[in-house]
Every structure is written in structure tokens, then in C-alpha cells.
Short mmCIF file of C-alpha atoms and ligand atoms in Angstrom, two decimals:
data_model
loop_
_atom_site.label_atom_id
_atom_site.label_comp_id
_atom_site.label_asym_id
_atom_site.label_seq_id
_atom_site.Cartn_x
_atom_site.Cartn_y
_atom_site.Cartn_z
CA UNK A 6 0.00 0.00 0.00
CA UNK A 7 1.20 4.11 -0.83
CA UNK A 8 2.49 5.72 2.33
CA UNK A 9 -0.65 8.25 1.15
CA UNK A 10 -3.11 5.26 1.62
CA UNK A 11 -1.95 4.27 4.83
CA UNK A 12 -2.57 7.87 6.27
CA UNK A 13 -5.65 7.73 4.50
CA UNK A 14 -6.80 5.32 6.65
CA UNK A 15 -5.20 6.93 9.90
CA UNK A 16 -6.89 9.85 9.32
CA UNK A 17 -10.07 7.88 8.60
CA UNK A 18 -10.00 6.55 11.83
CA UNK A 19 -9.22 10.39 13.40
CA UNK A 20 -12.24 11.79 11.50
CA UNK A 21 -14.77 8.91 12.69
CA UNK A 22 -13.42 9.33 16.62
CA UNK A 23 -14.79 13.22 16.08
CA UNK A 24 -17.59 11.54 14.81
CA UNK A 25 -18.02 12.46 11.08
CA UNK A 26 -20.10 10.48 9.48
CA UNK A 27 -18.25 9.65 6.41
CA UNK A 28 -14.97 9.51 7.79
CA UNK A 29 -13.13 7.10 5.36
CA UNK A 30 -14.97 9.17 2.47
CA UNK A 31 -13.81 12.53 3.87
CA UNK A 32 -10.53 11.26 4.20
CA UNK A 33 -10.12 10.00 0.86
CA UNK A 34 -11.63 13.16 -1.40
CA UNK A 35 -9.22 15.77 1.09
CA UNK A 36 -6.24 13.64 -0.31
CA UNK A 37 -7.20 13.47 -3.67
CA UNK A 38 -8.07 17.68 -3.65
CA UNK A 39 -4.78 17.90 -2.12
CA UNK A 40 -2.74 16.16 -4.81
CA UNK A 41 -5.46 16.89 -7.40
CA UNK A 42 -5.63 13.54 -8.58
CA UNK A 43 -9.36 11.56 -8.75
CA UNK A 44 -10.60 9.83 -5.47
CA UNK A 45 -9.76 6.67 -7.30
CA UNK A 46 -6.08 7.40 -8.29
CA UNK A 47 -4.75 7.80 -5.09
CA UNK A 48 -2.53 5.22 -5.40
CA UNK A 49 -0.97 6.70 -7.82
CA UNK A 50 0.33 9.18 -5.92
CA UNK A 51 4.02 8.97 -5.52
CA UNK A 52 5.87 8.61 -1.75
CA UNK A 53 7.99 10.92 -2.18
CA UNK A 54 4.52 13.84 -2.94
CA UNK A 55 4.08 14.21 1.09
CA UNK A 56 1.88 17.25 1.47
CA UNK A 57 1.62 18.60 5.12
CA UNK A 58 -1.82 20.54 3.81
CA UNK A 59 -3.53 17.27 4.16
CA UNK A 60 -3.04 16.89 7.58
CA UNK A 61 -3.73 20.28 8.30
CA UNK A 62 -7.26 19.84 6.35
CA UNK A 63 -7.95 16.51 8.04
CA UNK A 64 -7.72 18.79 11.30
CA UNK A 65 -10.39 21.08 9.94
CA UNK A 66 -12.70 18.47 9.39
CA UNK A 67 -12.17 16.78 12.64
CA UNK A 68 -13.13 20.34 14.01
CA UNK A 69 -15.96 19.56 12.15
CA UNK A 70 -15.66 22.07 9.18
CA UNK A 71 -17.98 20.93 6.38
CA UNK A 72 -15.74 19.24 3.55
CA UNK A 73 -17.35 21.28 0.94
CA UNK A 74 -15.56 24.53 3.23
CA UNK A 75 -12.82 22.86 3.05
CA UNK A 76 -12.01 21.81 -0.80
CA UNK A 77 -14.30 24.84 -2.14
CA UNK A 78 -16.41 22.46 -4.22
CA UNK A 79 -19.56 20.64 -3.90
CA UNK A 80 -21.34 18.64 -6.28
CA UNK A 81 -24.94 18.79 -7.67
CA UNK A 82 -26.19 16.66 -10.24
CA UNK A 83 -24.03 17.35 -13.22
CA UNK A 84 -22.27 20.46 -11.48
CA UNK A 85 -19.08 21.59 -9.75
CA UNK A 86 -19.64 24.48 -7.81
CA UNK A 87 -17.90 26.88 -5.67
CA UNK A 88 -19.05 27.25 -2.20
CA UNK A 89 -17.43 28.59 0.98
CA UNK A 90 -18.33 30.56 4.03
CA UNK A 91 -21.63 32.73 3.65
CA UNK A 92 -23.71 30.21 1.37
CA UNK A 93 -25.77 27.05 1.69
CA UNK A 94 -23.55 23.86 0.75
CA UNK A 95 -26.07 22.36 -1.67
CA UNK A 96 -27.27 18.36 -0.41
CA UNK A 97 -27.96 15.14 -2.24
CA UNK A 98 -32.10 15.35 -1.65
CA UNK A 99 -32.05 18.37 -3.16
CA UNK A 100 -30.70 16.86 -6.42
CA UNK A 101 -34.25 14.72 -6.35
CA UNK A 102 -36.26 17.51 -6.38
CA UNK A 103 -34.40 18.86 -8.89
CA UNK A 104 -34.52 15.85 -10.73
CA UNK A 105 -38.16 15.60 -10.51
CA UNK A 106 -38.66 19.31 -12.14
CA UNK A 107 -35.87 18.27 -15.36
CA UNK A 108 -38.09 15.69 -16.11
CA UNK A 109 -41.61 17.38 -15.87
CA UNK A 110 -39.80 20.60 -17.49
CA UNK A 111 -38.62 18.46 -20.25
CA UNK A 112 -42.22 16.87 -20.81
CA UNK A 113 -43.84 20.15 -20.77
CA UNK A 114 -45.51 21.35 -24.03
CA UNK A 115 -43.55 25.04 -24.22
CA UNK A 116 -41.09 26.50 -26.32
CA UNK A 117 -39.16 28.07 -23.53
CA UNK A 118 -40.21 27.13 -19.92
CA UNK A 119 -39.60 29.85 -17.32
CA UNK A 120 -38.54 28.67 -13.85
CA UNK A 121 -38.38 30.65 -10.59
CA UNK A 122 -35.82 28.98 -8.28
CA UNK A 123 -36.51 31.05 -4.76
CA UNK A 124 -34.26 31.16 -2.44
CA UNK A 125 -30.94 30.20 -4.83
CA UNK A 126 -28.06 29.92 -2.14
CA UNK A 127 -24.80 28.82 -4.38
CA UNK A 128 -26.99 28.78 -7.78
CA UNK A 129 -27.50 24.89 -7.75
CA UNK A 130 -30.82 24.60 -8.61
CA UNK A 131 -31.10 27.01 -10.82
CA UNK A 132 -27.60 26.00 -12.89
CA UNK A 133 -28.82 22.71 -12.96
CA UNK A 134 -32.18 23.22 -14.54
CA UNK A 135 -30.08 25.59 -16.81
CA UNK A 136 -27.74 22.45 -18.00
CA UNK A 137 -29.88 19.93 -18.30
CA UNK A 138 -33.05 21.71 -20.21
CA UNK A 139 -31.53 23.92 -21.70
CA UNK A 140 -34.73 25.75 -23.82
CA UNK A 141 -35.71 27.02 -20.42
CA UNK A 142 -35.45 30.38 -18.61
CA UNK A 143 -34.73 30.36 -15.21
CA UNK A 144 -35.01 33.49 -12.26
CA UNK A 145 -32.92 32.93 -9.08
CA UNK A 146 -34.13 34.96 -6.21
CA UNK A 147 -31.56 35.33 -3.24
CA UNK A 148 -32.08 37.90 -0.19
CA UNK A 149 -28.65 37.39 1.18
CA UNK A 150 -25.48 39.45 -0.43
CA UNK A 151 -23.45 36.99 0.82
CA UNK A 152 -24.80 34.22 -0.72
CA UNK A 153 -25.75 36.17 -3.86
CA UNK A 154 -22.09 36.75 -4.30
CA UNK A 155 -21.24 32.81 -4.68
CA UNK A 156 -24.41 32.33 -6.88
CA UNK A 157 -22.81 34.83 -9.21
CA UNK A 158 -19.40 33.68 -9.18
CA UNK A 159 -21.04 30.21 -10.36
CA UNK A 160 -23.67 31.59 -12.81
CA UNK A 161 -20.20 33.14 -14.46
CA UNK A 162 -17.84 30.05 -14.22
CA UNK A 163 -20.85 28.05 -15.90
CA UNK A 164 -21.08 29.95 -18.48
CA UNK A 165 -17.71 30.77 -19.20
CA UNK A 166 -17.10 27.01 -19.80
CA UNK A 167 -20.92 26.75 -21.72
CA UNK A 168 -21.26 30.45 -23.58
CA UNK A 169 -24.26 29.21 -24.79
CA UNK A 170 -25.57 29.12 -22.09
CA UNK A 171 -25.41 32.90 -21.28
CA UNK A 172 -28.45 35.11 -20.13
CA UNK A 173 -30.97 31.82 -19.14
CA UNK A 174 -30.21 31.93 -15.87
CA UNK A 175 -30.44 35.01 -14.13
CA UNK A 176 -30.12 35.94 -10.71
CA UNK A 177 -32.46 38.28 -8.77
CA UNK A 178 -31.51 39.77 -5.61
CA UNK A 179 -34.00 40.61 -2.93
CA UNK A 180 -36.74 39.20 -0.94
CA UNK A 181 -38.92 36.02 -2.82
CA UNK A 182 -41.94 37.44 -1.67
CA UNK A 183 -42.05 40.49 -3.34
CA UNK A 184 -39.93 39.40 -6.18
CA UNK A 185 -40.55 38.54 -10.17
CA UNK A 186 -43.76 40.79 -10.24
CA UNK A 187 -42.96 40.81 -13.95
CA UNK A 188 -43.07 37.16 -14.26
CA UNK A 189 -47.20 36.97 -12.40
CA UNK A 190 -48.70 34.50 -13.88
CA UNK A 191 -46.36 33.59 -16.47
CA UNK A 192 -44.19 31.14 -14.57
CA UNK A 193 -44.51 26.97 -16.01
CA UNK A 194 -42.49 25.83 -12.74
CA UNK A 195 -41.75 27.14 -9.15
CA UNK A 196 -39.00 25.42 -7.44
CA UNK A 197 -37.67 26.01 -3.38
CA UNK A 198 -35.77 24.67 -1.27
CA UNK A 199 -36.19 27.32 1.63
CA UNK A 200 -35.16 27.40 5.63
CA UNK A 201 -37.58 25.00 6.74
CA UNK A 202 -35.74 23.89 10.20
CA UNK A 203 -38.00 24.77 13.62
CA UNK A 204 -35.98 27.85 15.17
CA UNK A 205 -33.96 25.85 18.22
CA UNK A 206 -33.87 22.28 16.94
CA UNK A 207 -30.48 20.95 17.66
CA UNK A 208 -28.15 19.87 13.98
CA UNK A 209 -24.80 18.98 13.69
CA UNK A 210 -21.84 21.36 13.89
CA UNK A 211 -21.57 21.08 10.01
CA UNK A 212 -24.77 22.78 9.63
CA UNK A 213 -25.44 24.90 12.79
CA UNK A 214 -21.77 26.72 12.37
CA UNK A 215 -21.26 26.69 8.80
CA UNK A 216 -24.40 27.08 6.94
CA UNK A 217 -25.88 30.86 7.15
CA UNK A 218 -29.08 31.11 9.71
CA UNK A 219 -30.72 32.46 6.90
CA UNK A 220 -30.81 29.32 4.81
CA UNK A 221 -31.74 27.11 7.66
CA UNK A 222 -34.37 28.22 10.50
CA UNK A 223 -38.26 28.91 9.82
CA UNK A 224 -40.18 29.70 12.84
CA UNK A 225 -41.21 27.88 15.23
CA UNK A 226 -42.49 25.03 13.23
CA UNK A 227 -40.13 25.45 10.03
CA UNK A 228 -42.99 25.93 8.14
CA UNK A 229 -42.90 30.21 7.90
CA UNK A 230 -40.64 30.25 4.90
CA UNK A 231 -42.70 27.35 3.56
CA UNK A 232 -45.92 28.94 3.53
CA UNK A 233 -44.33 32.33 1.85
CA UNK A 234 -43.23 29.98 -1.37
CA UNK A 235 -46.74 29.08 -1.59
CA UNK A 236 -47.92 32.48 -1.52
CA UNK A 237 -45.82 33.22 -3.92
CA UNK A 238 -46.03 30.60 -6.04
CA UNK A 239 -49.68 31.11 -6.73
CA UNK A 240 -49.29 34.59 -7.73
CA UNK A 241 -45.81 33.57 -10.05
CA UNK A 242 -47.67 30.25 -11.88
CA UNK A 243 -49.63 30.32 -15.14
CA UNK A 244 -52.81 28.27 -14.84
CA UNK A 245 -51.42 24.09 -14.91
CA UNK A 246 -48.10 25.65 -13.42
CA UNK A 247 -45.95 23.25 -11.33
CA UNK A 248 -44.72 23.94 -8.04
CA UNK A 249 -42.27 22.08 -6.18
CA UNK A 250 -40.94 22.65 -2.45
CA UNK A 251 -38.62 20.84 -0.80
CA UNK A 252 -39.08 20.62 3.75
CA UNK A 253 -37.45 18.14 6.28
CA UNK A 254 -38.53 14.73 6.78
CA UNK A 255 -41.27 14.86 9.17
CA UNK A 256 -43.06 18.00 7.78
CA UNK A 257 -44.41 15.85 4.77
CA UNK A 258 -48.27 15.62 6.17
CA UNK A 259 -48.25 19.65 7.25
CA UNK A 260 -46.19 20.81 4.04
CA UNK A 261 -49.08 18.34 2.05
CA UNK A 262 -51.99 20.75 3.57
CA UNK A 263 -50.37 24.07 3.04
CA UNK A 264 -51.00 23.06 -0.65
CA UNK A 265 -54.72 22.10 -0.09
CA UNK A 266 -56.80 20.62 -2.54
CA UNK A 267 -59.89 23.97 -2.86
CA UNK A 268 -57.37 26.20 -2.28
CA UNK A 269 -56.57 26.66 -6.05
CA UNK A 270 -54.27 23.54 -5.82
CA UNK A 271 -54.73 20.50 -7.30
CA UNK A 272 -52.72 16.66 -7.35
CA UNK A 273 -50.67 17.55 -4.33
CA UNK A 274 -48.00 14.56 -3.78
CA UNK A 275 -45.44 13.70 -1.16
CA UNK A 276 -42.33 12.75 -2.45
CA UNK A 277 -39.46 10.78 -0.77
CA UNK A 278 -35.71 11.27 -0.96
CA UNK A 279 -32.99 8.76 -1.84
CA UNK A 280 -32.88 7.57 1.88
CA UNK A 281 -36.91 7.01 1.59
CA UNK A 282 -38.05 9.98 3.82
CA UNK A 283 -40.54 12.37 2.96
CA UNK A 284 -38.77 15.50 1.31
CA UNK A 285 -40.58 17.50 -1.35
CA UNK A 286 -43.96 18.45 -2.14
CA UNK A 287 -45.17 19.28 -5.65
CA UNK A 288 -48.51 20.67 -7.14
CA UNK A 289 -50.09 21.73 -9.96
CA UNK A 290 -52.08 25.55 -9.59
CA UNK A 291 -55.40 24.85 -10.72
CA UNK A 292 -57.93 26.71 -13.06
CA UNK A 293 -60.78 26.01 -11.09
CA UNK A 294 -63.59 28.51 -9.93
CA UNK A 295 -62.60 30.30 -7.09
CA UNK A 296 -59.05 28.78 -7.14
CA UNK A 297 -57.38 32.46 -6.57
CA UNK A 298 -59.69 33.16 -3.88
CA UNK A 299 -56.80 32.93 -0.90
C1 LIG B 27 -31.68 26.08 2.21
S1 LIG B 27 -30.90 27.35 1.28
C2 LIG B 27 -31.03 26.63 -0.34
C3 LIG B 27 -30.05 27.16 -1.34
C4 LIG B 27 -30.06 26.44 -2.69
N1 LIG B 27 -31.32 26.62 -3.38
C5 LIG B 27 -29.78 24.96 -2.50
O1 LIG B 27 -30.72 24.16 -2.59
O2 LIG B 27 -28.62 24.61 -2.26
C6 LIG B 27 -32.17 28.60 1.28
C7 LIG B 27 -31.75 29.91 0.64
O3 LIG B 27 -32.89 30.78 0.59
C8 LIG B 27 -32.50 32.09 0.92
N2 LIG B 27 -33.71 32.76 1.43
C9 LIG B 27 -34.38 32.51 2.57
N3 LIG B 27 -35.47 33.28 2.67
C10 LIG B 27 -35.50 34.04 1.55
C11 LIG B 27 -36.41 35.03 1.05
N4 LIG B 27 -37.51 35.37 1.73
N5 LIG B 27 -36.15 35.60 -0.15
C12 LIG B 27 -35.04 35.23 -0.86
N6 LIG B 27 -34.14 34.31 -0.44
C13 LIG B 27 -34.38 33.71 0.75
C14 LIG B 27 -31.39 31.92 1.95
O4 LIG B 27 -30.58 33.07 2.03
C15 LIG B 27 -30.68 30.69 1.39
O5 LIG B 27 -29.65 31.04 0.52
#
């Protein structure tokens, strides 16, 4: 075995006594970011390329730093984006919701389908629903400066390596509520994945210390930031507009009746994530008498 594999696996076991959950996983992509070589080429990498940044990284994540602070990069779907402090490190169920609205976006009967991703953090959903259908237009609303400021740097890194690409994704600062008024009515697909964490529920360091309050508590139930995309949603759709919002695993049932059937939605669904818990709601805004009437 490489003298790098063998520390590897020391600091492995260093990372699951701080208990990360990943450890050997964490381990192995800080080496391979460190000698820039692919997670599975590590053993490739000579002796005699001892790099005492590793060690110091493995430190940071035994402090319990995410490892998406620490490399710069987390992945989304087809992506590579730049995150760091200030913004939402994008997660793995939120590449199933976005999943599910490539493939209805992608069915849909319309020359250009325009998309209102609210609350956009790094730009993930947004540049994703960008790459993969690319005929549609899609508005990014972010609040937070901070955050707004990594969303950009993406939006222009994606389309410096994709020129085509340029102008169909668009970022929007300000608050979701008030935002898009241009867009009423108009919009084929809402997407969200807001705060929706109940304000003193206890997460891990990863989250509570690293992720921006902003992108993670919602009232005393969660649900506040929930109900707002809602609100919003029905005034952004076009009659037969999709909406799709993504909430914590056991908010499913209450997220299910903020989009009510007789409340001008229609075909509400709970969806699960990849681990089989509840995690996104979609519906379709209906045409039916009195559906505005809210
Ligand atoms: C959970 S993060 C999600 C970020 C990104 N969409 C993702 O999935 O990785 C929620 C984001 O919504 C933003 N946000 C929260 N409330 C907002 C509001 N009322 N208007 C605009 N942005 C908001 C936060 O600043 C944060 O960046």
C-alpha cells in the first residue's frame, strides 16, 4: 500500500473518533483535492509527494468544518460548484427535487419554460435546470449578499465554460416574496428549497456553524418560509403551473396541507428522498372557480 493510503486510513479513523459520518470518504476526497488527482487514483500518488496541507485539512474536518468549506467544491447533479463561508452547501435530496422538475420541465408542451428557483443559495438549482433543459429560462431569487455573491461567481464560471448558455439563468436579488412581479402569472415551474428547520432544533456542527441562519431556520415550526413559497407561487404560476418545495422529513403531512386541494391547488403529492423519507412536495395551480380566492 502508498504511504498516502496508509494515512488515509489513519486519518479515517481520526475523523470517525470526532464523529463524522463519512470519515473514510472525507478522508479519501481531502487527499485526492490535495494532490489533485481523482478519489480513485490515489494510489498513484508517488511517496515521495508528502503534502503537510492534508493533515492540516484533516484537522479542519475533525473540528468539524464541512468538507465542501474545506475543498471549495460541492457537487450537484451534473455540477461543480464553488461554495465557501456565507452560502448554503447544496445536499444530495435536493438533487431529487431537482430531478423531478428536469423531467416534468422536459415533458412540458412550451417553447421556452420559465422557472423561478426562490431562495438560490450557491446557484445549484437554478444552474442545474439551466444544464440539463436547456430551452428554459430560469429566475434565481436570493435575499442574502453573501450568498448572492457565490451564486454569481457560479452563474459566471458556468457559463464561461458553456457560452451558450449565457443570459438563461439570471439571478435576482431581494426578498422572494415580493420578487418577479414581472413574471405573475407567467411562470410553467416554481422550485424552493427554503429554511424550513423549527428555530432551536439541535443539527450537527456542520450545519449549525457553517451554513448561514438564513438558509436554515423557519419559525417555530419550520414551516414560515414554507408557507411564503406558496404564496408566492400562486401569484408567479400560469394556470397548470408546477410547483415544487422541498421541507425536512417529518413536515411531509403539514407541508401536504399548506398546498390544499380547494385552495386553487390540485394533485398535491409527497415525495421521498434517496434515503426514503418524505422531502418535497409538488402541485399543480389549478384553473378552477374560485381557485385564486386565498
Ligand atoms: C436552504 S438554502 C437553499 C439554497 C439552494 N437553493 C440549495 O438548494 O442549495 C435557502 C436559501 O434561501 C435564501 N432565502 C431565505 N429566505 C429568503 C427570502 N424570503 N427571499 C429570498 N431568499 C431567501 C437563503 O438566504 C438561502 O440562501
Amino acid at each position: 500500500m502508498s504511504l498516502l493510503l496508509d494515512e488515509v486510513a489513519i486519518a479515517a479513523a481520526r475523523l470517525a473518533e470526532a464523529g463524522v459520518e463519512s470519515p473514510r470518504t472525507d478522508a479519501e476526497l481531502i487527499a485526492a483535492a490535495v494532490h489533485q488527482v481523482k478519489r480513485g487514483e490515489l494510489h498513484t500518488v508517488p511517496d515521495s509527494c508528502f503534502d503537510a496541507r492534508f493533515w492540516s485539512e484533516i484537522a479542519r474536518r475533525a473540528a468539524r468544518e464541512p468538507l465542501q468549506h474545506i475543498t471549495g467544491r460541492a457537487h450537484f447533479r451534473y455540477l461543480e460548484l464553488e461554495v465557501g463561508p456565507g452560502v448554503f452547501v447544496p445536499r444530495p435530496e435536493t438533487e431529487v427535487m431537482t430531478g423531478w422538475a428536469i423531467a416534468r420541465l422536459r415533458d412540458m408542451d412550451v417553447a421556452q419554460p420559465v422557472v423561478a428557483d426562490l431562495g438560490a443559495g450557491s446557484g445549484a438549482i437554478a444552474l442545474a435546470i439551466g444544464q440539463e433543459v436547456p430551452r428554459a429560462r430560469v429566475h434565481a431569487v436570493e435575499a442574502d449578499p453573501l450568498a448572492r455573491a457565490w451564486a454569481e461567481r457560479n452563474i459566471t464560471r458556468y457559463v464561461e465554460t458553456a457560452p451558450y448558455t449565457a443570459g438563461r439563468v439570471m439571478l435576482h436579488s431581494g426578498d422572494f416574496c415580493d420578487a418577479l412581479g414581472e413574471l405573475d402569472g407567467t411562470v410553467d415551474l416554481v422550485i424552493s428549497n427554503p429554511p424550513y428547520i423549527p428555530v432551536g432544533a439541535s443539527v450537527p456542527p456542520e450545519v449549525g456553524e457553517y451554513d448561514p441562519p438564513a438558509a436554515l431556520w423557519s419559525g417555530a415550526d419550520g414551516l414560515t418560509a414554507i408557507r411564503a413559497v406558496e404564496r408566492t407561487a400562486r401569484r408567479l404560476l400560469r394556470p397548470g403551473g408546477l410547483v415544487a418545495v422541498e421541507h425536512g422529513a417529518q413536515q411531509g403531512p403539514a407541508v401536504y396541507w399548506v398546498f390544499g386541494e380547494g385552495s386553487g391547488w390540485r394533485d398535491t403529492r409527497n415525495h421521498k428522498d434517496l434515503a426514503g423519507r418524505d422531502r418535497f412536495v409538488t402541485s399543480v395551480w389549478s384553473t378552477e372557480p374560485g381557485a385564486a380566492a386565498r
